């Protein structure tokens, strides 16, 4: 399923946060969105996911959702958003229960995604018993259990430590190896963006506008190979240069707001 | 703060004034401070009258009247030495407390006396219409009273004994206060209640109930008494004697003013009643009208004599009901030596 | 010269509450023994406070009289029905106020205005409305339980993490599903904590509720004993009330352990 954004703008009260965002995401493509703090990355994701009302422009999907899709636009959250009173299987089940699935079908889906995310042995565990990395695996399992047309990942690895983040990136790539879902991936981590995305959209500081979109011409699954390391590092440096000034200014603006706020 | 300062300056001025006019002999003899715990009811009128007319001062007592709002608290206050004397009605609780040896009953307060309406049996309209016209027919009725062990409860007990019905067959509904009793009757929650005259007459005037008889028409008994702590009786006997003398003067004045009858036996309220009325206006809460005083001025023995046998009966009745401890003996908390000629002494 | 050598001293002790199962029993025993000693020595006159053995005797009399079951049965009925009624109404109102901004805007000032009214002050009104039978007693307790339940439910619902609700919305769950699967279990810890308060209030109000028109019930027993200055029976009644309170607290702990295992 394709995703078409046309001149999307947004403001909270009098404060404009997004201006004139246009983007086409192809079927199966992953677009990372990076930008300084407060540039409206998450706002954009919530607009696409229908959690915020659209004020300006248009956001449309194009094409039919994949077979068995229960929830075309599906989020993975930074803070995992797991129900602490449900075990791992129960948390995945939450996304399925209100749909017209037979019990057998539902259980099969749950088993399938738990296996895919390496959670089969933890089906009966409560979230409090899991590490941060395992919790986000549950979040990812829950998201792919509904066979989404578009994955909306809102800083999914930001709450994790660096080592866990590496492990999870590998897991994500492994999952995508089986089935590529159109994905919007919001992050402030340039390495993540360069590692996972087909294209990286850089937003300016608030109000967020498209500053540049950089394509990463190396196939995602090959980026781990040593011969690409230099090219990827160069790309990451390019991204850093394009975002550095913005980040500095945004940082000072935050301070000013804190003083006046 | 302002009022306290004002009070201080007023009392200072009064002291100065007293120093100017009072004879030196009285000044030299400092008055003994005593206190009495009392309800702000007409039934405490003799104390108020004796205080206002200086009978306590004449006995060298500087009396402080502490107004309480529950009979129970009065007995507790005297037992706990927060007050030297107490004046209120007998209850099961009073006997239990007195039985522990802390209290001595020394003189009479109210009693039921023929010809003096005091407490009435009141039927609810529905029960009245259904034929409930006499206190002999309390069997099977529901009756609002203040509490188990109250004087109202005892009234029913005496009726049961006299007219041979089972007290168990009366459904006692304790509702804690007289206003609640009136509300329960007016609201049709109970068949009957037992009320002091002014409350009973008000209920009847409102059309919420019918008076079907007065207690004195059926049973005569000692409702209340003046009492003090055992400690005072033992250690301050002269002070207690002086106190009782002043109290008796108050009782005599009260009887002259409010208990007088004309030749044909009707109660009359003459000039003496009008003269004493301002004292009641000052002390009784809620502030009564003269009419209310006429209705609620109950009988008290003019010399403070107790119906002694009845007090033994009350203790025995309460013990039979399981309300008063078996160890309580009326003899131990009565001291009949302060008032001469107590009535109806047990053999 | 040798460098000074210092052994590291442990300084992180204290402030950690260990498990001392026997401590409460010891405290009880010490208090009661001290009380008995004070009574026997005459330091605590019988007039002001009955000795523990007198209280125990009063309790034994109560058991022997066969009325203990009646008192406890009547009180349990009033507490349970009143509490259940007040709690269920309070849960509905609290939920509505936690979820709907209209109900919150309208409900908050009403609750703020009515919560602090001592329910005992309304007793005469309750008697006019419900009579002096069981309904007015149940209503007194229900009314006393209702407001704290509204407040605790409302705050508990309010404290359910918004991100969980947004997550549920993002997976397309409808309002009833979100209330049932996210808000209710999320609010349950706060609601159960509220139950502790409301059950205590129900017991406190039991004495008020049984002031009117009854001779049966622990509250009526305590009041009657107070009116008759039977202090041994009064304290015996208070002991019964405490035992009832402990039993309820135990049941609530059990409920918390089973329902909130996930915490």
mmCIF file of N, CA and C in Angstrom, chain B residues 48-119:
data_model
loop_
_atom_site.group_PDB
_atom_site.id
_atom_site.type_symbol
_atom_site.label_atom_id
_atom_site.label_comp_id
_atom_site.label_asym_id
_atom_site.label_seq_id
_atom_site.Cartn_x
_atom_site.Cartn_y
_atom_site.Cartn_z
ATOM 1 N N UNK B 48 -31.608 27.555 89.064
ATOM 2 C CA UNK B 48 -31.481 28.878 88.441
ATOM 3 C C UNK B 48 -32.035 29.961 89.362
ATOM 4 N N UNK B 49 -33.197 29.660 89.967
ATOM 5 C CA UNK B 49 -33.839 30.644 90.840
ATOM 6 C C UNK B 49 -32.956 30.918 92.061
ATOM 7 N N UNK B 50 -32.450 29.847 92.681
ATOM 8 C CA UNK B 50 -31.617 30.016 93.874
ATOM 9 C C UNK B 50 -30.354 30.800 93.552
ATOM 10 N N UNK B 51 -29.824 30.551 92.370
ATOM 11 C CA UNK B 51 -28.616 31.282 91.947
ATOM 12 C C UNK B 51 -28.927 32.767 91.760
ATOM 13 N N UNK B 52 -30.005 33.047 91.000
ATOM 14 C CA UNK B 52 -30.311 34.441 90.676
ATOM 15 C C UNK B 52 -30.755 35.234 91.904
ATOM 16 N N UNK B 53 -31.396 34.543 92.833
ATOM 17 C CA UNK B 53 -31.888 35.257 94.015
ATOM 18 C C UNK B 53 -30.868 35.259 95.147
ATOM 19 N N UNK B 54 -29.677 34.784 94.872
ATOM 20 C CA UNK B 54 -28.581 34.935 95.828
ATOM 21 C C UNK B 54 -28.614 33.964 96.984
ATOM 22 N N UNK B 55 -29.407 32.850 96.866
ATOM 23 C CA UNK B 55 -29.473 31.905 97.985
ATOM 24 C C UNK B 55 -28.147 31.169 98.171
ATOM 25 N N UNK B 56 -27.455 30.933 97.062
ATOM 26 C CA UNK B 56 -26.148 30.279 97.193
ATOM 27 C C UNK B 56 -25.128 31.243 97.793
ATOM 28 N N UNK B 57 -25.189 32.511 97.327
ATOM 29 C CA UNK B 57 -24.268 33.506 97.886
ATOM 30 C C UNK B 57 -24.464 33.623 99.385
ATOM 31 N N UNK B 58 -25.754 33.593 99.795
ATOM 32 C CA UNK B 58 -26.050 33.731 101.224
ATOM 33 C C UNK B 58 -25.439 32.589 102.024
ATOM 34 N N UNK B 59 -25.259 31.420 101.359
ATOM 35 C CA UNK B 59 -24.639 30.278 102.038
ATOM 36 C C UNK B 59 -23.109 30.287 101.864
ATOM 37 N N UNK B 60 -22.615 31.389 101.274
ATOM 38 C CA UNK B 60 -21.169 31.497 101.083
ATOM 39 C C UNK B 60 -20.659 30.657 99.924
ATOM 40 N N UNK B 61 -21.551 30.372 98.952
ATOM 41 C CA UNK B 61 -21.156 29.574 97.795
ATOM 42 C C UNK B 61 -21.204 30.424 96.531
ATOM 43 N N UNK B 62 -20.134 30.348 95.794
ATOM 44 C CA UNK B 62 -20.108 31.031 94.500
ATOM 45 C C UNK B 62 -20.377 29.961 93.437
ATOM 46 N N UNK B 63 -21.632 29.884 92.990
ATOM 47 C CA UNK B 63 -22.044 28.766 92.127
ATOM 48 C C UNK B 63 -21.831 29.078 90.656
ATOM 49 N N UNK B 64 -21.175 28.140 90.008
ATOM 50 C CA UNK B 64 -21.022 28.215 88.550
ATOM 51 C C UNK B 64 -21.908 27.127 87.947
ATOM 52 N N UNK B 65 -22.900 27.558 87.137
ATOM 53 C CA UNK B 65 -23.788 26.569 86.507
ATOM 54 C C UNK B 65 -23.214 26.198 85.143
ATOM 55 N N UNK B 66 -22.861 24.927 84.990
ATOM 56 C CA UNK B 66 -22.330 24.461 83.708
ATOM 57 C C UNK B 66 -23.460 23.775 82.940
ATOM 58 N N UNK B 67 -23.804 24.367 81.801
ATOM 59 C CA UNK B 67 -24.919 23.820 81.027
ATOM 60 C C UNK B 67 -24.423 22.692 80.124
ATOM 61 N N UNK B 68 -25.053 21.540 80.238
ATOM 62 C CA UNK B 68 -24.742 20.384 79.396
ATOM 63 C C UNK B 68 -25.933 20.132 78.471
ATOM 64 N N UNK B 69 -25.682 19.365 77.394
ATOM 65 C CA UNK B 69 -26.829 19.071 76.538
ATOM 66 C C UNK B 69 -27.251 17.603 76.548
ATOM 67 N N UNK B 70 -26.684 16.809 77.450
ATOM 68 C CA UNK B 70 -27.157 15.437 77.582
ATOM 69 C C UNK B 70 -27.068 15.008 79.031
ATOM 70 N N UNK B 71 -28.105 14.309 79.493
ATOM 71 C CA UNK B 71 -28.164 13.891 80.889
ATOM 72 C C UNK B 71 -26.964 13.025 81.243
ATOM 73 N N UNK B 72 -26.623 12.142 80.289
ATOM 74 C CA UNK B 72 -25.518 11.224 80.503
ATOM 75 C C UNK B 72 -24.239 11.957 80.901
ATOM 76 N N UNK B 73 -23.954 13.039 80.152
ATOM 77 C CA UNK B 73 -22.702 13.768 80.366
ATOM 78 C C UNK B 73 -22.665 14.392 81.758
ATOM 79 N N UNK B 74 -23.826 14.701 82.312
ATOM 80 C CA UNK B 74 -23.866 15.345 83.626
ATOM 81 C C UNK B 74 -23.355 14.388 84.700
ATOM 82 N N UNK B 75 -23.861 13.159 84.666
ATOM 83 C CA UNK B 75 -23.407 12.170 85.641
ATOM 84 C C UNK B 75 -21.911 11.909 85.470
ATOM 85 N N UNK B 76 -21.477 11.821 84.203
ATOM 86 C CA UNK B 76 -20.058 11.577 83.948
ATOM 87 C C UNK B 76 -19.215 12.736 84.478
ATOM 88 N N UNK B 77 -19.713 13.966 84.271
ATOM 89 C CA UNK B 77 -18.962 15.141 84.719
ATOM 90 C C UNK B 77 -18.781 15.134 86.233
ATOM 91 N N UNK B 78 -19.833 14.754 86.965
ATOM 92 C CA UNK B 78 -19.721 14.732 88.418
ATOM 93 C C UNK B 78 -18.811 13.585 88.860
ATOM 94 N N UNK B 79 -18.977 12.430 88.214
ATOM 95 C CA UNK B 79 -18.129 11.286 88.565
ATOM 96 C C UNK B 79 -16.657 11.611 88.289
ATOM 97 N N UNK B 80 -16.405 12.374 87.228
ATOM 98 C CA UNK B 80 -15.032 12.724 86.869
ATOM 99 C C UNK B 80 -14.545 14.001 87.513
ATOM 100 N N UNK B 81 -15.290 14.527 88.476
ATOM 101 C CA UNK B 81 -14.904 15.736 89.211
ATOM 102 C C UNK B 81 -14.802 16.993 88.344
ATOM 103 N N UNK B 82 -15.483 16.982 87.202
ATOM 104 C CA UNK B 82 -15.529 18.211 86.404
ATOM 105 C C UNK B 82 -16.600 19.151 86.928
ATOM 106 N N UNK B 83 -17.513 18.615 87.714
ATOM 107 C CA UNK B 83 -18.519 19.452 88.364
ATOM 108 C C UNK B 83 -18.734 18.887 89.764
ATOM 109 N N UNK B 84 -19.096 19.783 90.720
ATOM 110 C CA UNK B 84 -19.272 19.314 92.092
ATOM 111 C C UNK B 84 -20.631 18.677 92.294
ATOM 112 N N UNK B 85 -21.640 19.231 91.599
ATOM 113 C CA UNK B 85 -22.992 18.709 91.731
ATOM 114 C C UNK B 85 -23.559 18.459 90.339
ATOM 115 N N UNK B 86 -24.619 17.642 90.337
ATOM 116 C CA UNK B 86 -25.309 17.424 89.066
ATOM 117 C C UNK B 86 -26.783 17.326 89.345
ATOM 118 N N UNK B 87 -27.578 17.729 88.384
ATOM 119 C CA UNK B 87 -29.016 17.607 88.571
ATOM 120 C C UNK B 87 -29.615 17.162 87.239
ATOM 121 N N UNK B 88 -30.189 15.971 87.276
ATOM 122 C CA UNK B 88 -30.786 15.465 86.035
ATOM 123 C C UNK B 88 -31.608 14.213 86.330
ATOM 124 N N UNK B 89 -32.127 13.613 85.244
ATOM 125 C CA UNK B 89 -33.033 12.478 85.386
ATOM 126 C C UNK B 89 -32.263 11.187 85.622
ATOM 127 N N UNK B 90 -32.939 10.240 86.289
ATOM 128 C CA UNK B 90 -32.379 8.899 86.451
ATOM 129 C C UNK B 90 -32.449 8.159 85.117
ATOM 130 N N UNK B 91 -31.390 7.415 84.803
ATOM 131 C CA UNK B 91 -31.398 6.518 83.647
ATOM 132 C C UNK B 91 -30.630 5.270 84.049
ATOM 133 N N UNK B 92 -30.718 4.254 83.200
ATOM 134 C CA UNK B 92 -29.936 3.048 83.440
ATOM 135 C C UNK B 92 -28.467 3.387 83.554
ATOM 136 N N UNK B 93 -28.023 4.281 82.672
ATOM 137 C CA UNK B 93 -26.621 4.690 82.688
ATOM 138 C C UNK B 93 -26.252 5.358 84.000
ATOM 139 N N UNK B 94 -27.175 6.169 84.524
ATOM 140 C CA UNK B 94 -26.907 6.838 85.804
ATOM 141 C C UNK B 94 -26.705 5.812 86.906
ATOM 142 N N UNK B 95 -27.588 4.807 86.929
ATOM 143 C CA UNK B 95 -27.483 3.803 88.002
ATOM 144 C C UNK B 95 -26.179 3.017 87.883
ATOM 145 N N UNK B 96 -25.798 2.671 86.651
ATOM 146 C CA UNK B 96 -24.542 1.945 86.476
ATOM 147 C C UNK B 96 -23.355 2.750 86.975
ATOM 148 N N UNK B 97 -23.387 4.050 86.652
ATOM 149 C CA UNK B 97 -22.297 4.917 87.072
ATOM 150 C C UNK B 97 -22.319 5.079 88.591
ATOM 151 N N UNK B 98 -23.519 5.323 89.146
ATOM 152 C CA UNK B 98 -23.652 5.516 90.589
ATOM 153 C C UNK B 98 -23.246 4.244 91.322
ATOM 154 N N UNK B 99 -23.539 3.092 90.702
ATOM 155 C CA UNK B 99 -23.224 1.810 91.327
ATOM 156 C C UNK B 99 -21.737 1.592 91.487
ATOM 157 N N UNK B 100 -20.938 2.330 90.712
ATOM 158 C CA UNK B 100 -19.486 2.185 90.849
ATOM 159 C C UNK B 100 -18.963 2.991 92.030
ATOM 160 N N UNK B 101 -19.865 3.668 92.723
ATOM 161 C CA UNK B 101 -19.481 4.278 93.984
ATOM 162 C C UNK B 101 -19.037 5.723 93.916
ATOM 163 N N UNK B 102 -19.112 6.328 92.727
ATOM 164 C CA UNK B 102 -18.591 7.681 92.596
ATOM 165 C C UNK B 102 -19.641 8.738 92.949
ATOM 166 N N UNK B 103 -20.929 8.378 92.931
ATOM 167 C CA UNK B 103 -21.990 9.384 93.071
ATOM 168 C C UNK B 103 -22.858 9.140 94.313
ATOM 169 N N UNK B 104 -23.398 10.240 94.844
ATOM 170 C CA UNK B 104 -24.393 10.133 95.918
ATOM 171 C C UNK B 104 -25.601 11.002 95.564
ATOM 172 N N UNK B 105 -26.773 10.384 95.598
ATOM 173 C CA UNK B 105 -28.012 11.134 95.379
ATOM 174 C C UNK B 105 -28.412 11.755 96.711
ATOM 175 N N UNK B 106 -28.655 13.093 96.706
ATOM 176 C CA UNK B 106 -28.887 13.762 97.993
ATOM 177 C C UNK B 106 -30.226 14.475 98.094
ATOM 178 N N UNK B 107 -30.873 14.789 96.951
ATOM 179 C CA UNK B 107 -32.163 15.480 97.038
ATOM 180 C C UNK B 107 -32.934 15.251 95.751
ATOM 181 N N UNK B 108 -34.226 15.586 95.807
ATOM 182 C CA UNK B 108 -35.095 15.274 94.669
ATOM 183 C C UNK B 108 -35.080 16.377 93.622
ATOM 184 N N UNK B 109 -35.379 15.952 92.396
ATOM 185 C CA UNK B 109 -35.717 16.898 91.331
ATOM 186 C C UNK B 109 -37.144 16.561 90.928
ATOM 187 N N UNK B 110 -37.435 16.420 89.658
ATOM 188 C CA UNK B 110 -38.814 16.218 89.195
ATOM 189 C C UNK B 110 -39.396 14.889 89.650
ATOM 190 N N UNK B 111 -40.728 14.859 89.831
ATOM 191 C CA UNK B 111 -41.407 13.578 89.969
ATOM 192 C C UNK B 111 -42.798 13.681 89.372
ATOM 193 N N UNK B 112 -43.388 12.539 89.120
ATOM 194 C CA UNK B 112 -44.755 12.497 88.625
ATOM 195 C C UNK B 112 -45.684 12.630 89.828
ATOM 196 N N UNK B 113 -46.581 13.626 89.762
ATOM 197 C CA UNK B 113 -47.454 13.929 90.894
ATOM 198 C C UNK B 113 -48.867 14.120 90.340
ATOM 199 N N UNK B 114 -49.858 13.554 91.010
ATOM 200 C CA UNK B 114 -51.236 13.707 90.490
ATOM 201 C C UNK B 114 -51.587 15.167 90.283
ATOM 202 N N UNK B 115 -52.253 15.458 89.187
ATOM 203 C CA UNK B 115 -52.703 16.819 88.929
ATOM 204 C C UNK B 115 -51.672 17.685 88.228
ATOM 205 N N UNK B 116 -50.480 17.164 88.013
ATOM 206 C CA UNK B 116 -49.462 17.951 87.314
ATOM 207 C C UNK B 116 -49.038 17.214 86.046
ATOM 208 N N UNK B 117 -49.508 17.732 84.906
ATOM 209 C CA UNK B 117 -49.137 17.106 83.628
ATOM 210 C C UNK B 117 -47.655 17.320 83.370
ATOM 211 N N UNK B 118 -46.980 16.237 83.052
ATOM 212 C CA UNK B 118 -45.529 16.334 82.867
ATOM 213 C C UNK B 118 -45.132 15.588 81.600
ATOM 214 N N UNK B 119 -45.404 14.280 81.605
ATOM 215 C CA UNK B 119 -45.037 13.469 80.443
ATOM 216 C C UNK B 119 -46.294 12.761 79.946
#
